[in-house]
Tab-separated table of N, CA, C and O in Angstrom:
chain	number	residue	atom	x	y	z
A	1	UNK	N	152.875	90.764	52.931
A	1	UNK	CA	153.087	91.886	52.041
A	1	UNK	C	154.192	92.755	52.620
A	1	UNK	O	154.126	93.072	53.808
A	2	UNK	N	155.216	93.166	51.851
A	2	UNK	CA	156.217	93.936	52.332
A	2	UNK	C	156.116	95.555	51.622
A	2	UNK	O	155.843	95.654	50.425
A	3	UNK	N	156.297	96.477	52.255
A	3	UNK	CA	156.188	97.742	51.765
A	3	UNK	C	156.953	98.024	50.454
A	3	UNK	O	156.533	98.580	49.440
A	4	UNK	N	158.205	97.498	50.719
A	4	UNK	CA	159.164	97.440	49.787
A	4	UNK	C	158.543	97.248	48.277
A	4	UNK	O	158.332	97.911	47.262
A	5	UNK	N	158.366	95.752	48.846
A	5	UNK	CA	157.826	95.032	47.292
A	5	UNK	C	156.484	94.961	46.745
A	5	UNK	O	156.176	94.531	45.634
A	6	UNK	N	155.653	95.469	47.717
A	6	UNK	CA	154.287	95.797	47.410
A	6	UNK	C	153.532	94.558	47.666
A	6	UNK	O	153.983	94.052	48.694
A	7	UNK	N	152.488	93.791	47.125
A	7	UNK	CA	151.620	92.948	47.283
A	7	UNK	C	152.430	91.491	46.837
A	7	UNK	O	152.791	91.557	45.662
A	8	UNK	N	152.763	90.311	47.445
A	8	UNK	CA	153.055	89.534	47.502
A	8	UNK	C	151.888	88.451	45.931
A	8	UNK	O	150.659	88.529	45.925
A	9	UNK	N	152.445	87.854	45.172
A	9	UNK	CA	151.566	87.250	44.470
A	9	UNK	C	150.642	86.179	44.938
A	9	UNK	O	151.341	85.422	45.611
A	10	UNK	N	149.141	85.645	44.910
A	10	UNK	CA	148.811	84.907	45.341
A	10	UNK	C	148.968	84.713	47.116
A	10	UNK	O	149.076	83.720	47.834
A	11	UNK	N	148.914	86.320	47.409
A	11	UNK	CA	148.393	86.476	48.995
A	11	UNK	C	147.182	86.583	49.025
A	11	UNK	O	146.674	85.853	49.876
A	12	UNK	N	146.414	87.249	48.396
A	12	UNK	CA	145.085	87.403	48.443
A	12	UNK	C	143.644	85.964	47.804
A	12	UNK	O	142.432	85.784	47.688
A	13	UNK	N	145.103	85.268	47.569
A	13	UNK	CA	144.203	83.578	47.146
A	13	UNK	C	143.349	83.155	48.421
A	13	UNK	O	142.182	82.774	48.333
A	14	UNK	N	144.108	83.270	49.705
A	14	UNK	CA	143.098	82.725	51.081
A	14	UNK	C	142.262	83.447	51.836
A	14	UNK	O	141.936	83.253	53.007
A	15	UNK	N	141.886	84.413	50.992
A	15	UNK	CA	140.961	85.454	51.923
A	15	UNK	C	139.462	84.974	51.373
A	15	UNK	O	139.106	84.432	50.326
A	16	UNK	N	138.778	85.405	52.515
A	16	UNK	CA	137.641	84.744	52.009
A	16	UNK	C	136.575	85.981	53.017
A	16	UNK	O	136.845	85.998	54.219
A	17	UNK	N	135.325	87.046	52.489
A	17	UNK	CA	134.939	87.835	52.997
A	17	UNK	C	133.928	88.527	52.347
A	17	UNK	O	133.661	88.088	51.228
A	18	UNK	N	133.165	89.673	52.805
A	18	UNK	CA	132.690	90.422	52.169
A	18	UNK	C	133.241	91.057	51.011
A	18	UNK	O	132.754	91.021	49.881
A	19	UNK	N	134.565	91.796	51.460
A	19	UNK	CA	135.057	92.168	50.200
A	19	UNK	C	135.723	91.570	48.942
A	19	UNK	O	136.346	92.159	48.059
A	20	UNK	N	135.353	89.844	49.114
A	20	UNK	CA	135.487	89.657	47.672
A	20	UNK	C	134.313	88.952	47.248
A	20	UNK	O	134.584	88.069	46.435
A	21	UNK	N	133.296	89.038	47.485
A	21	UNK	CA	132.073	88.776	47.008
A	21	UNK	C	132.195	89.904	45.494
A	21	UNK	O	132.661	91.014	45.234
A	22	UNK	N	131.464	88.811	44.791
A	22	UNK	CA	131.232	89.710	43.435
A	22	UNK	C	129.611	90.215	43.106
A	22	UNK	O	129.053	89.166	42.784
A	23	UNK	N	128.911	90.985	43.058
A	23	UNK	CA	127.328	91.241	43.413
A	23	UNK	C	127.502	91.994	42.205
A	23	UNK	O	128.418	92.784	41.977
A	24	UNK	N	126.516	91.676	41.424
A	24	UNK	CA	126.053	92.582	39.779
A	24	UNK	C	125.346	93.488	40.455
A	24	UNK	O	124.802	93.113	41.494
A	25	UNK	N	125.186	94.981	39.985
A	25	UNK	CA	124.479	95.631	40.596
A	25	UNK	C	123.061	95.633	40.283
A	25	UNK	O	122.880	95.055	39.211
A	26	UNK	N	121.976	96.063	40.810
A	26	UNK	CA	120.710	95.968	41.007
A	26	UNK	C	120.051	96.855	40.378
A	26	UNK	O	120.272	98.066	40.384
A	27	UNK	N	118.909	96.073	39.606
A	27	UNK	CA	118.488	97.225	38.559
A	27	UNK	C	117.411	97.606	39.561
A	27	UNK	O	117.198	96.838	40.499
A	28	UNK	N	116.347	99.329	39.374
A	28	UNK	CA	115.910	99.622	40.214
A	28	UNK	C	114.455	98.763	40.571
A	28	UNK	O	113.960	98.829	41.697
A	29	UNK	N	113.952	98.099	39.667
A	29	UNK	CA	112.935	97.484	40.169
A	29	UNK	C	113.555	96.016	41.223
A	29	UNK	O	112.804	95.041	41.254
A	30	UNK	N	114.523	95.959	41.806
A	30	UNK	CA	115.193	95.080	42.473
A	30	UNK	C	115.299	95.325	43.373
A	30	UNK	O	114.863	94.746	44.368
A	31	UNK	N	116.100	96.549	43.282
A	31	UNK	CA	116.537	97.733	44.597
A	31	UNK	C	114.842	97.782	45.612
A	31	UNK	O	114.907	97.652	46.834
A	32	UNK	N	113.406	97.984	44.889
A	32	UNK	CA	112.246	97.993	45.472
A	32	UNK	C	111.953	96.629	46.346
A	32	UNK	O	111.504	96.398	47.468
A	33	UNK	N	112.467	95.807	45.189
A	33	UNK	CA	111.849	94.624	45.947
A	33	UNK	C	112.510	94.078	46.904
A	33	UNK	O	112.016	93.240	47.659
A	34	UNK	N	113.839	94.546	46.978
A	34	UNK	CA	114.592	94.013	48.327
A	34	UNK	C	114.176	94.913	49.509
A	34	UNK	O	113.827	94.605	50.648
A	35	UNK	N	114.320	96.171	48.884
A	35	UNK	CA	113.533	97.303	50.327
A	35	UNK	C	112.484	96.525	50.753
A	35	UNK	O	112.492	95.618	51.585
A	36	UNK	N	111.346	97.087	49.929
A	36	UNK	CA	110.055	95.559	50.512
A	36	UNK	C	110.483	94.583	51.021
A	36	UNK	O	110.407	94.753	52.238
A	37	UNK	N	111.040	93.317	50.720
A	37	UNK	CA	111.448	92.220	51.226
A	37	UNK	C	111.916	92.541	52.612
A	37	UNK	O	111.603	91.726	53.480
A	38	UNK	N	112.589	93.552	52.956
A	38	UNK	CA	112.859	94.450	53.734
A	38	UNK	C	111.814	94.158	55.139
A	38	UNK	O	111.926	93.496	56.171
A	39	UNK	N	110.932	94.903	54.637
A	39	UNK	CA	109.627	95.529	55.461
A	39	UNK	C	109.067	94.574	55.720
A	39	UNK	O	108.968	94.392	56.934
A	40	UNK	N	108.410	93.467	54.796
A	40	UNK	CA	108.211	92.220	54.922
A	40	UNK	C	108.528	91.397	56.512
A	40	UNK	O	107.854	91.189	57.521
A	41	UNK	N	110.107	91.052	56.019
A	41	UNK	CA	110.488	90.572	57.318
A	41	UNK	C	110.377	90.999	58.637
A	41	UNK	O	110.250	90.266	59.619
A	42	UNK	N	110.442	92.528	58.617
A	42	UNK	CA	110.395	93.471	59.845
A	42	UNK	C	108.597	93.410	59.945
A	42	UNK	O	108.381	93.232	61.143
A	43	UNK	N	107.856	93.449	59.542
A	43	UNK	CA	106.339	93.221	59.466
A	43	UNK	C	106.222	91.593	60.301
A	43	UNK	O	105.813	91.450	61.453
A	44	UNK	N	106.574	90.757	59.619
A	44	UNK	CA	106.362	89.279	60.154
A	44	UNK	C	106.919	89.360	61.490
A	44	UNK	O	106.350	88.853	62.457
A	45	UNK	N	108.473	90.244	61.598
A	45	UNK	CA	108.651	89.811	63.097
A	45	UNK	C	108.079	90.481	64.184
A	45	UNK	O	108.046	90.015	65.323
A	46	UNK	N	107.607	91.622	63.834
A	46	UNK	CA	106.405	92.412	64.664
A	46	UNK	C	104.866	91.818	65.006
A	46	UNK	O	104.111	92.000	65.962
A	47	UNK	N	104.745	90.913	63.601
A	47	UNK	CA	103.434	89.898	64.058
A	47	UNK	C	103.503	89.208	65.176
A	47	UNK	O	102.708	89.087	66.108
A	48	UNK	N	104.787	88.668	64.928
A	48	UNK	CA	105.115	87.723	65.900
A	48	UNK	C	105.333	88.043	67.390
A	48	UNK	O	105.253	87.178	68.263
A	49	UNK	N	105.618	89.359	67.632
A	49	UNK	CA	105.859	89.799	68.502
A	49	UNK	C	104.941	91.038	69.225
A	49	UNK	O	105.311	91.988	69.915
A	50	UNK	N	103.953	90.733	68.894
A	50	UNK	CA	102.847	91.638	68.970
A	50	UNK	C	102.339	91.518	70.119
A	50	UNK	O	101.510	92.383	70.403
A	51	UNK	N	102.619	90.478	71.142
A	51	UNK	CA	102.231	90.624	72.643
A	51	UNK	C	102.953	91.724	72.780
A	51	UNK	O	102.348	92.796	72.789
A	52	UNK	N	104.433	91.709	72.919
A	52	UNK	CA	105.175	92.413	73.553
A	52	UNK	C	105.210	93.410	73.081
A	52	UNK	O	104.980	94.269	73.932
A	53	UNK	N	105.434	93.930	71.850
A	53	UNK	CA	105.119	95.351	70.672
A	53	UNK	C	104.417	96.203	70.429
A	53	UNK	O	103.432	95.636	69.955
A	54	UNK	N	104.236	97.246	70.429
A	54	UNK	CA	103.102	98.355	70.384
A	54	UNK	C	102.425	97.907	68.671
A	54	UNK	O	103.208	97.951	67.723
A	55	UNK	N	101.195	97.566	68.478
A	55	UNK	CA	100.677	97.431	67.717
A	55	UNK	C	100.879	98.661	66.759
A	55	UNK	O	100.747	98.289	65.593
A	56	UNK	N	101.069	99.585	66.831
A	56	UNK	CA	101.187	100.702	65.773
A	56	UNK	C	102.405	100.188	65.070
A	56	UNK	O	102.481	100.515	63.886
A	57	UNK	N	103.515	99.342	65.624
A	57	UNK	CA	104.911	99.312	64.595
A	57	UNK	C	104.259	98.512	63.048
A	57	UNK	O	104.260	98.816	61.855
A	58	UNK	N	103.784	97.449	63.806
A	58	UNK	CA	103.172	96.602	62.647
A	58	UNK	C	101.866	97.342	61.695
A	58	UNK	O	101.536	96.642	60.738
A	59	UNK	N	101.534	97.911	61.759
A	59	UNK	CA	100.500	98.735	61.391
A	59	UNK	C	101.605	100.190	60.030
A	59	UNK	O	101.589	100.193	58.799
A	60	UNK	N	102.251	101.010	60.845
A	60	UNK	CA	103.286	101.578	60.216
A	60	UNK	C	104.187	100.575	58.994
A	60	UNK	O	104.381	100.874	57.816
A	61	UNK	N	104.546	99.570	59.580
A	61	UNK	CA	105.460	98.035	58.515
A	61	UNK	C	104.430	97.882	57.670
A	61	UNK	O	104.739	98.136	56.506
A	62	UNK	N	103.344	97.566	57.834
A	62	UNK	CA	102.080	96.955	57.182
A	62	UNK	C	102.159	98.182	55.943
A	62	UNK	O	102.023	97.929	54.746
A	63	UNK	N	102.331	99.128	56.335
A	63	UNK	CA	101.927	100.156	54.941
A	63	UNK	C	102.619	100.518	54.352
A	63	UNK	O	102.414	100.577	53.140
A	64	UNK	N	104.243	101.108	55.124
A	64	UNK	CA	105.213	100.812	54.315
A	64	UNK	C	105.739	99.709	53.107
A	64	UNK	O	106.447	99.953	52.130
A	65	UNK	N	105.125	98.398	53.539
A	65	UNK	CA	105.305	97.145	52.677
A	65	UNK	C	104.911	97.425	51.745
A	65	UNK	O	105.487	97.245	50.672
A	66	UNK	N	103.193	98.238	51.979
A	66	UNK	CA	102.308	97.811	50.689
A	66	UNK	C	102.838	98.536	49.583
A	66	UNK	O	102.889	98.158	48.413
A	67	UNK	N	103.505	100.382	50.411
A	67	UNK	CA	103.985	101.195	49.503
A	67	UNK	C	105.100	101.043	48.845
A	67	UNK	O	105.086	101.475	47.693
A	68	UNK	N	106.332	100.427	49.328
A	68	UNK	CA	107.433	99.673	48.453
A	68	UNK	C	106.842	98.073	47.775
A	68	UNK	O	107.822	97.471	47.336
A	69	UNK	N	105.894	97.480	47.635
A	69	UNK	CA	105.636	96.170	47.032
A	69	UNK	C	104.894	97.168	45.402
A	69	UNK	O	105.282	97.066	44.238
A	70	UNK	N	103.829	98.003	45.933
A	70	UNK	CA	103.419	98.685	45.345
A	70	UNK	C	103.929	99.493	43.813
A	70	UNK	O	103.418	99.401	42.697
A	71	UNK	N	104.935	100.165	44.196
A	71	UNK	CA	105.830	100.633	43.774
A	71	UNK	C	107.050	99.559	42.957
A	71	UNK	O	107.340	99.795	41.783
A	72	UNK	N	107.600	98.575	43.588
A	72	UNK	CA	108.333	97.261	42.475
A	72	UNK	C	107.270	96.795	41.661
A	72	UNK	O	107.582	96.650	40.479
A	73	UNK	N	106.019	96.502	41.985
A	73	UNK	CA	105.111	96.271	40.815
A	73	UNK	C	105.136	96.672	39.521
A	73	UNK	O	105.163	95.942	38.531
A	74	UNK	N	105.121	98.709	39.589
A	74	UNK	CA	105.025	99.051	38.807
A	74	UNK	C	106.872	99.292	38.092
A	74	UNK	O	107.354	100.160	37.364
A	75	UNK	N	107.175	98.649	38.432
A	75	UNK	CA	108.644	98.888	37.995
A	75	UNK	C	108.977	97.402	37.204
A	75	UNK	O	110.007	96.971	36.686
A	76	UNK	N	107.903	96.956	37.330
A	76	UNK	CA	108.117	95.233	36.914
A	76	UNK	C	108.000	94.006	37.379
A	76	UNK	O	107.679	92.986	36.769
A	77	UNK	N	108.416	94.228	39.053
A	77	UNK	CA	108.523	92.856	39.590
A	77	UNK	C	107.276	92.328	39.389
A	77	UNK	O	106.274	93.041	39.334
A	78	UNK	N	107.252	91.072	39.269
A	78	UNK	CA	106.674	90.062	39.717
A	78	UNK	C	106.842	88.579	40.287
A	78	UNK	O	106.194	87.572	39.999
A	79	UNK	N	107.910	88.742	41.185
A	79	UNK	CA	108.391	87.661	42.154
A	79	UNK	C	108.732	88.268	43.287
A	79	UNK	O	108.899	89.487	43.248
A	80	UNK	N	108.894	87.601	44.451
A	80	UNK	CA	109.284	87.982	45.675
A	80	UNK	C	109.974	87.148	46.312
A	80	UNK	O	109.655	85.959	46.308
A	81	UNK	N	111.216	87.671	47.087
A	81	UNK	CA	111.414	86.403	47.942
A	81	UNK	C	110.679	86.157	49.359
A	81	UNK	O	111.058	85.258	50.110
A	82	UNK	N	109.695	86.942	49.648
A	82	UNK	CA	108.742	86.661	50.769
A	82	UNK	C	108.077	85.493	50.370
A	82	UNK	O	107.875	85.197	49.192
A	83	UNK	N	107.618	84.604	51.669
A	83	UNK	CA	106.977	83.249	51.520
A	83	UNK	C	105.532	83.669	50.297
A	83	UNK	O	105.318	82.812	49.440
A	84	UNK	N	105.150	84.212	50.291
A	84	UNK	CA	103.770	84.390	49.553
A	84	UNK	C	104.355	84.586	48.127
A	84	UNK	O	103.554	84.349	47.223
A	85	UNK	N	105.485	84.938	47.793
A	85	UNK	CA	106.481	85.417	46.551
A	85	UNK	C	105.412	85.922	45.304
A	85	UNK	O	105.804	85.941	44.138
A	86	UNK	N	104.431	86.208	45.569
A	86	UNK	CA	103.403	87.362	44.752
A	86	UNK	C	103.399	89.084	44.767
A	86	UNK	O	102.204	89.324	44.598
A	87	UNK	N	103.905	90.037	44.849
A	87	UNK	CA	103.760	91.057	45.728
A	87	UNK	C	102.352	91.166	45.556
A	87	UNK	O	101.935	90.925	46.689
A	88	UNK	N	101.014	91.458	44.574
A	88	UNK	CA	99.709	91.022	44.724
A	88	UNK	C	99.200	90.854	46.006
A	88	UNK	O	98.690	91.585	46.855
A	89	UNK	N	99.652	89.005	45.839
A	89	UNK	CA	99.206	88.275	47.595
A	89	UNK	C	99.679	89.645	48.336
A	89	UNK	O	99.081	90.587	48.857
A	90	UNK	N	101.212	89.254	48.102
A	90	UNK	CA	101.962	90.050	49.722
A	90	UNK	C	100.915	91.563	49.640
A	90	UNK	O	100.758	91.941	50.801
A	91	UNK	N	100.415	92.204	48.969
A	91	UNK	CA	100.185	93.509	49.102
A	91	UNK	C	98.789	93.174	49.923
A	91	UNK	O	98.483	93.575	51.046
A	92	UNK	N	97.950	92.230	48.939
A	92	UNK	CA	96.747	91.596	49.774
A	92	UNK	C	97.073	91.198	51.661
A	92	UNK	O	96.552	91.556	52.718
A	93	UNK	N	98.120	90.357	51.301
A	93	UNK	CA	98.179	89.841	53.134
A	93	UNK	C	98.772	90.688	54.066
A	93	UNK	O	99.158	90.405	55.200
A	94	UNK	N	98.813	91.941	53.380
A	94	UNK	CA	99.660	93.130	54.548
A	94	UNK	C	98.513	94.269	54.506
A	94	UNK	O	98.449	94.929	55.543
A	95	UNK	N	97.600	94.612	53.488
A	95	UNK	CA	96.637	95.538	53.474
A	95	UNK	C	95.610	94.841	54.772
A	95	UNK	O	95.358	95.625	55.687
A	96	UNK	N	94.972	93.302	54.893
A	96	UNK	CA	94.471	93.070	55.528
A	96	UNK	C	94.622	92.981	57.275
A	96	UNK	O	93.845	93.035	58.229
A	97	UNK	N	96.249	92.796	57.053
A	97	UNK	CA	96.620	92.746	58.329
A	97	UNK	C	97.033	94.059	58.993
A	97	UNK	O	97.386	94.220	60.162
A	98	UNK	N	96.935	94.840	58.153
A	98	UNK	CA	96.863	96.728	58.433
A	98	UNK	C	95.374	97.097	58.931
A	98	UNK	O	95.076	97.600	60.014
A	99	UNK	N	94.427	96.689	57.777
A	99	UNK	CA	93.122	97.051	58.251
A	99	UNK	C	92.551	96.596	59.448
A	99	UNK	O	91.895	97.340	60.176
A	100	UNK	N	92.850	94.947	59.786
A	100	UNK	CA	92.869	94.639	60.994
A	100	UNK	C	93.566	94.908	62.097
A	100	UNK	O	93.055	94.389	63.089
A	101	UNK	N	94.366	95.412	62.273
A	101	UNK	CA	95.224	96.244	63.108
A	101	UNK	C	94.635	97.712	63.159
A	101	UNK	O	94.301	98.157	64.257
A	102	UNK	N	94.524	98.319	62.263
A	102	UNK	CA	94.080	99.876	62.457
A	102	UNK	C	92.608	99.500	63.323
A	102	UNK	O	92.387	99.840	64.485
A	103	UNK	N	91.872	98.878	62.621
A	103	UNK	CA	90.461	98.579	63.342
A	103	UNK	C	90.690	97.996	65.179
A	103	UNK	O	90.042	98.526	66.082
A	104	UNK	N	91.374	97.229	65.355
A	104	UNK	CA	91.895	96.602	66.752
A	104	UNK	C	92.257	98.357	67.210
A	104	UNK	O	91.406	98.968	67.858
A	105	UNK	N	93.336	98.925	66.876
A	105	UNK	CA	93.991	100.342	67.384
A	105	UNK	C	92.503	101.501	67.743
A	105	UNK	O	92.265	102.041	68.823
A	106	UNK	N	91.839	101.595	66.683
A	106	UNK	CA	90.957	102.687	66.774
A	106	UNK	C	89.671	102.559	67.225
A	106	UNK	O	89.037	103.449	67.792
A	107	UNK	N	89.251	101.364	66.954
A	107	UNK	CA	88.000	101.081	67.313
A	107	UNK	C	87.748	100.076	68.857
A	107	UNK	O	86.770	100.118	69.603
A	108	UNK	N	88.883	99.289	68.973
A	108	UNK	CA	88.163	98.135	69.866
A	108	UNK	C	89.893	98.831	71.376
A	108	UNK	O	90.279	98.269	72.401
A	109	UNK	N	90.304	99.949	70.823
A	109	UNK	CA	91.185	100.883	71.891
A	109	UNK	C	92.116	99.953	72.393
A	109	UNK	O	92.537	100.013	73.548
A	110	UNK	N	92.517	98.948	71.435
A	110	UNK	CA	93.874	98.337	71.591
A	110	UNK	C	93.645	97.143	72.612
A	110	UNK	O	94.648	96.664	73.140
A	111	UNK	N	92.278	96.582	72.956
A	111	UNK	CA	92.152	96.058	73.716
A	111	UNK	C	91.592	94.670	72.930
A	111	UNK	O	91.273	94.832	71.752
A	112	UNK	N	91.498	93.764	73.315
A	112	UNK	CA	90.894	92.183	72.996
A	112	UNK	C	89.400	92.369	73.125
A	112	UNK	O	89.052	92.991	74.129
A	113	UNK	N	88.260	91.871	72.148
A	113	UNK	CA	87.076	91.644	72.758
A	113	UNK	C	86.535	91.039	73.595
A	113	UNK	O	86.840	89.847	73.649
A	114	UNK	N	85.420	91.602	74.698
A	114	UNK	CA	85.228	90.303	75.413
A	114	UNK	C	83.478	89.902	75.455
A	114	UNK	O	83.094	88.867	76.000
C-alpha cells in the first residue's frame, strides 16, 4: 500500500485473521447461552481440578451457571453447546454438584469422610 495511492487492489485478498471473520450478531438469548457455556467450561475445569482448587470456586461457577442457564431458558434457549446440551440437565448437573459441594464445604469442613 502506498500513501500516495491509497490501498493497492486485491492486497487484502491474502490476509487471513480475526478481523475478517464475518459473525452475525447475537440475539440476546445467545449472548446468555454463550455466557453460560462460559461458566460451564470454567465449572468443569474446576471439577477437574479440585485437588488443587479451593472448593468454593466451583461452588461460586456452580451457581453462576445455574443463574445464566436459568436466565437463556427463559429467553428461549433450548440447546447448549455443553456436553449435556439441555440447559434443564445442565441446570440439574450443576445444582447437584453445588449442593454437594456446599454440603462437603459446610458440613463435613472441607474435609473427606472417614
Amino acid at each position: 500500500m502506498s500513501a500516495a495511492t491509497g490501498p493497492v487492489p486485491g492486497a487484502m485478498a491474502g490476509i487471513v485473521g480475526p478481523q475478517t471473520y464475518v459473525r452475525p450478531p447475537l440475539s440476546p438469548p445467545e449472548k446468555y447461552e454463550r455466557l453460560a457455556f462460559t461458566f460451564c467450561r470454567m465449572g468443569t475445569v474446576g471439577l477437574i481440578a479440585w485437588v488443587v482448587t479451593p472448593a468454593v470456586f466451583v461452588l461460586v461457577v456452580a451457581l453462576v451457571a445455574i443463574a445464566l442457564y436459568a436466565k437463556s431458558i427463559t429467553l428461549g434457549v433450548s440447546w447448549s453447546k455443553c456436553f449435556l446440551r439441555r440447559p434443564t440437565l445442565i441446570i440439574g448437573a450443576w445444582a447437584a454438584i453445588a449442593a454437594a459441594d456446599a454440603y462437603w464445604l459446610l458440613f463435613l469442613g472441607g474435609r473427606l469422610p472417614t
